[in-house]
Amino acid sequence: MPVAAAALLLVVSWQVAADGPLLGVDRWVRRAVRTAHRDFPNVLLDRLGHLLSDLGSGVPAVPVLLLAGALAAWRGRRAGAGRWWLPLPVAALTAGLIPLLVVPAKAAFARPGPLGEPLTAGQWGWYPSGHTATATVAYGVAALLLARVAGPLAARGLAAGATLLSLGVGAGLVWSDFHWLLDVVASWCLAVLVLWSLARWLPRPGAGRRQASGSSLR
């Protein structure tokens, strides 16, 4: 999955930079969405699209991430886990990492949004989607931290919930005409790489207890 995500991110970024033919997918999806809006108007669906888009804002995504880090640390401490405090700095550093990944790319690609309005001086572009990256990374890392102090069933539920939220935010942005589809896809790929790297780096639950037990036996 990380190899596929990296390859797709490189291809999409290349096409956006070169205004390549793959951007035709964006235009086709936007036409389809606008046709759906015209032929099947639905106020509730439009409101849902805006609500899902808002879930990718810094509030509530970052507070949820920080709260998950604090809860995971508390649960780890109660369970006697080694380095129980680790979720706290991980959550804080992740919150700071998101804009560092997205903002420079937005400025470098300077891609106009679906409405086609030219960027004003000092305005960031639309590629990649900041809301999608914020939602996918923040909710994904929150689920990852909590899953390490939860049971297997709860861990699967957390992963499914974070995935659905991330997909929902991306769909809401495209439906509401806030972003091109490829803006969203690029942020999903970027988030997969972040989550995969973090999942490999974080120690497994109980690792500290096992090491301590082993040294006491010696």
Tab-separated table of C-alpha atoms in Angstrom:
chain	number	residue	atom	x	y	z
A	1	MET	CA	0.000	0.000	0.000
A	2	PRO	CA	2.704	2.613	0.785
A	3	VAL	CA	4.427	1.895	-2.545
A	4	ALA	CA	1.162	2.278	-4.423
A	5	ALA	CA	0.331	5.477	-2.511
A	6	ALA	CA	3.762	6.974	-3.234
A	7	ALA	CA	3.561	6.057	-6.918
A	8	LEU	CA	0.055	7.505	-7.287
A	9	LEU	CA	1.073	10.683	-5.461
A	10	LEU	CA	4.047	11.158	-7.799
A	11	VAL	CA	1.940	10.584	-10.917
A	12	VAL	CA	-0.844	12.923	-9.823
A	13	SER	CA	1.638	15.619	-8.764
A	14	TRP	CA	3.418	15.358	-12.101
A	15	GLN	CA	0.129	15.688	-13.981
A	16	VAL	CA	-0.952	18.692	-11.934
A	17	ALA	CA	2.413	20.404	-12.465
A	18	ALA	CA	2.380	19.674	-16.218
A	19	ASP	CA	-1.371	20.237	-16.718
A	20	GLY	CA	-1.441	16.711	-18.115
A	21	PRO	CA	-4.302	14.660	-19.541
A	22	LEU	CA	-5.048	13.003	-16.197
A	23	LEU	CA	-6.655	16.282	-15.128
A	24	GLY	CA	-9.471	15.358	-17.491
A	25	VAL	CA	-10.660	13.054	-14.697
A	26	ASP	CA	-11.122	16.101	-12.490
A	27	ARG	CA	-13.151	17.905	-15.121
A	28	TRP	CA	-15.289	14.824	-15.837
A	29	VAL	CA	-16.055	14.286	-12.133
A	30	ARG	CA	-16.918	17.958	-11.657
A	31	ARG	CA	-19.313	17.886	-14.620
A	32	ALA	CA	-20.943	14.745	-13.226
A	33	VAL	CA	-21.351	16.346	-9.794
A	34	ARG	CA	-22.794	19.538	-11.247
A	35	THR	CA	-25.225	17.490	-13.348
A	36	ALA	CA	-26.318	15.617	-10.232
A	37	HIS	CA	-26.865	18.924	-8.419
A	38	ARG	CA	-29.006	20.182	-11.306
A	39	ASP	CA	-31.019	17.048	-11.976
A	40	PHE	CA	-31.461	15.848	-8.398
A	41	PRO	CA	-31.403	18.921	-6.107
A	42	ASN	CA	-31.273	17.912	-2.473
A	43	VAL	CA	-30.798	20.455	0.314
A	44	LEU	CA	-30.061	17.815	2.943
A	45	LEU	CA	-27.356	16.239	0.799
A	46	ASP	CA	-25.806	19.644	0.164
A	47	ARG	CA	-25.773	20.385	3.891
A	48	LEU	CA	-24.231	16.982	4.562
A	49	GLY	CA	-21.491	17.757	2.045
A	50	HIS	CA	-20.688	21.004	3.845
A	51	LEU	CA	-20.793	19.302	7.243
A	52	LEU	CA	-18.407	16.566	6.116
A	53	SER	CA	-16.089	19.169	4.611
A	54	ASP	CA	-16.003	21.038	7.917
A	55	LEU	CA	-14.810	17.885	9.697
A	56	GLY	CA	-11.511	18.430	7.891
A	57	SER	CA	-10.950	21.825	9.515
A	58	GLY	CA	-8.361	22.301	12.240
A	59	VAL	CA	-11.299	22.383	14.626
A	60	PRO	CA	-12.502	19.701	15.304
A	61	ALA	CA	-9.751	17.477	13.811
A	62	VAL	CA	-6.766	18.703	15.853
A	63	PRO	CA	-8.573	18.744	19.241
A	64	VAL	CA	-9.757	15.185	18.552
A	65	LEU	CA	-6.160	14.168	17.818
A	66	LEU	CA	-4.796	15.788	20.991
A	67	LEU	CA	-7.590	14.310	23.113
A	68	ALA	CA	-6.891	10.849	21.667
A	69	GLY	CA	-3.195	11.244	22.512
A	70	ALA	CA	-4.015	12.188	26.104
A	71	LEU	CA	-6.505	9.322	26.464
A	72	ALA	CA	-4.071	6.795	24.999
A	73	ALA	CA	-1.346	7.963	27.393
A	74	TRP	CA	-3.703	7.719	30.348
A	75	ARG	CA	-4.825	4.226	29.363
A	76	GLY	CA	-1.217	3.173	28.814
A	77	ARG	CA	-0.176	4.448	32.224
A	78	ARG	CA	-3.026	2.616	33.928
A	79	ALA	CA	-1.989	-0.579	32.139
A	80	GLY	CA	1.655	-0.143	33.183
A	81	ALA	CA	2.917	0.142	29.619
A	82	GLY	CA	6.474	1.231	28.903
A	83	ARG	CA	6.771	4.748	27.502
A	84	TRP	CA	3.088	5.303	28.258
A	85	TRP	CA	3.583	9.050	27.709
A	86	LEU	CA	4.600	8.634	24.043
A	87	PRO	CA	1.126	9.305	22.530
A	88	LEU	CA	1.204	12.863	23.916
A	89	PRO	CA	4.216	14.141	21.902
A	90	VAL	CA	3.178	12.045	18.896
A	91	ALA	CA	-0.228	13.746	18.806
A	92	ALA	CA	1.281	17.211	19.277
A	93	LEU	CA	3.980	16.695	16.633
A	94	THR	CA	1.436	15.288	14.174
A	95	ALA	CA	-0.741	18.373	14.611
A	96	GLY	CA	2.253	20.511	13.675
A	97	LEU	CA	3.338	18.236	10.837
A	98	ILE	CA	0.130	18.564	8.800
A	99	PRO	CA	0.599	22.200	7.694
A	100	LEU	CA	4.315	21.586	7.118
A	101	LEU	CA	3.411	18.888	4.587
A	102	VAL	CA	0.536	20.671	2.887
A	103	VAL	CA	1.233	24.417	2.818
A	104	PRO	CA	4.573	24.295	0.916
A	105	ALA	CA	3.008	21.987	-1.692
A	106	LYS	CA	0.017	24.308	-2.099
A	107	ALA	CA	2.338	27.261	-2.631
A	108	ALA	CA	4.576	25.343	-5.047
A	109	PHE	CA	1.810	23.941	-7.288
A	110	ALA	CA	-0.421	27.048	-7.023
A	111	ARG	CA	-3.326	25.183	-8.579
A	112	PRO	CA	-6.580	27.129	-9.018
A	113	GLY	CA	-9.713	25.646	-7.509
A	114	PRO	CA	-12.739	24.213	-9.329
A	115	LEU	CA	-14.307	27.650	-9.738
A	116	GLY	CA	-11.359	28.639	-11.922
A	117	GLU	CA	-10.639	31.926	-10.195
A	118	PRO	CA	-6.973	32.969	-10.453
A	119	LEU	CA	-4.936	32.985	-7.254
A	120	THR	CA	-4.405	36.356	-5.633
A	121	ALA	CA	-1.033	37.498	-4.303
A	122	GLY	CA	-0.022	35.439	-1.292
A	123	GLN	CA	-2.870	32.947	-1.746
A	124	TRP	CA	-2.125	29.233	-1.542
A	125	GLY	CA	-3.262	26.871	-4.240
A	126	TRP	CA	-5.780	24.053	-3.942
A	127	TYR	CA	-3.393	21.133	-4.423
A	128	PRO	CA	-3.231	19.062	-2.289
A	129	SER	CA	-6.391	19.374	-0.220
A	130	GLY	CA	-5.587	20.679	3.251
A	131	HIS	CA	-8.928	19.619	4.709
A	132	THR	CA	-8.508	16.075	3.412
A	133	ALA	CA	-4.961	15.828	4.737
A	134	THR	CA	-5.988	17.252	8.110
A	135	ALA	CA	-8.895	14.839	8.472
A	136	THR	CA	-7.081	11.721	7.263
A	137	VAL	CA	-3.909	12.294	9.263
A	138	ALA	CA	-5.540	13.632	12.434
A	139	TYR	CA	-8.318	11.052	12.702
A	140	GLY	CA	-6.029	8.297	11.437
A	141	VAL	CA	-3.310	8.988	14.005
A	142	ALA	CA	-5.951	9.349	16.735
A	143	ALA	CA	-7.301	5.903	15.839
A	144	LEU	CA	-3.767	4.483	15.654
A	145	LEU	CA	-2.867	5.750	19.137
A	146	LEU	CA	-6.107	4.570	20.723
A	147	ALA	CA	-5.957	1.190	18.971
A	148	ARG	CA	-2.692	0.425	20.794
A	149	VAL	CA	-4.433	0.588	24.164
A	150	ALA	CA	-7.728	-0.970	23.055
A	151	GLY	CA	-8.880	-4.503	22.358
A	152	PRO	CA	-8.834	-6.020	18.851
A	153	LEU	CA	-12.536	-5.365	18.217
A	154	ALA	CA	-12.290	-1.740	19.325
A	155	ALA	CA	-9.139	-1.285	17.245
A	156	ARG	CA	-10.958	-2.463	14.115
A	157	GLY	CA	-13.842	-0.133	14.899
A	158	LEU	CA	-11.468	2.814	15.322
A	159	ALA	CA	-9.755	2.053	12.015
A	160	ALA	CA	-13.093	1.752	10.221
A	161	GLY	CA	-14.375	4.977	11.772
A	162	ALA	CA	-11.259	6.947	10.809
A	163	THR	CA	-11.421	5.572	7.269
A	164	LEU	CA	-15.087	6.485	6.849
A	165	LEU	CA	-14.474	9.985	8.194
A	166	SER	CA	-11.585	10.520	5.788
A	167	LEU	CA	-13.583	9.262	2.814
A	168	GLY	CA	-16.559	11.352	3.887
A	169	VAL	CA	-14.518	14.548	4.120
A	170	GLY	CA	-13.055	13.974	0.653
A	171	ALA	CA	-16.462	13.218	-0.824
A	172	GLY	CA	-17.965	16.280	0.854
A	173	LEU	CA	-15.264	18.543	-0.577
A	174	VAL	CA	-15.813	17.265	-4.118
A	175	TRP	CA	-19.611	17.331	-3.829
A	176	SER	CA	-19.548	20.889	-2.480
A	177	ASP	CA	-17.231	22.003	-5.332
A	178	PHE	CA	-14.529	23.026	-2.849
A	179	HIS	CA	-11.821	20.820	-4.383
A	180	TRP	CA	-10.922	18.848	-7.460
A	181	LEU	CA	-10.961	15.071	-7.012
A	182	LEU	CA	-7.200	14.757	-7.556
A	183	ASP	CA	-6.562	17.306	-4.791
A	184	VAL	CA	-8.334	14.908	-2.457
A	185	VAL	CA	-6.666	11.780	-3.827
A	186	ALA	CA	-3.206	13.302	-3.376
A	187	SER	CA	-3.909	14.085	0.270
A	188	TRP	CA	-5.174	10.559	0.870
A	189	CYS	CA	-1.927	9.188	-0.582
A	190	LEU	CA	0.145	11.539	1.536
A	191	ALA	CA	-1.759	10.523	4.660
A	192	VAL	CA	-1.259	6.815	3.908
A	193	LEU	CA	2.502	7.368	3.865
A	194	VAL	CA	2.406	9.253	7.167
A	195	LEU	CA	0.212	6.654	8.878
A	196	TRP	CA	2.227	3.725	7.544
A	197	SER	CA	5.494	5.275	8.741
A	198	LEU	CA	4.081	6.057	12.167
A	199	ALA	CA	2.566	2.593	12.567
A	200	ARG	CA	5.975	1.027	11.911
A	201	TRP	CA	7.789	3.394	14.269
A	202	LEU	CA	5.469	3.251	17.277
A	203	PRO	CA	6.323	0.467	19.750
A	204	ARG	CA	3.848	-2.333	20.078
A	205	PRO	CA	1.599	-2.305	23.145
A	206	GLY	CA	3.222	-4.043	26.095
A	207	ALA	CA	6.709	-3.953	24.603
A	208	GLY	CA	8.078	-2.019	27.554
A	209	ARG	CA	6.538	-4.457	30.046
A	210	ARG	CA	8.041	-7.457	28.248
A	211	GLN	CA	11.514	-5.916	28.215
A	212	ALA	CA	11.284	-5.049	31.896
A	213	SER	CA	10.144	-8.556	32.775
A	214	GLY	CA	12.957	-10.112	30.796
A	215	SER	CA	15.658	-8.011	32.465
A	216	SER	CA	14.319	-8.817	35.943
A	217	LEU	CA	14.576	-12.546	35.198
A	218	ARG	CA	18.212	-12.106	34.250
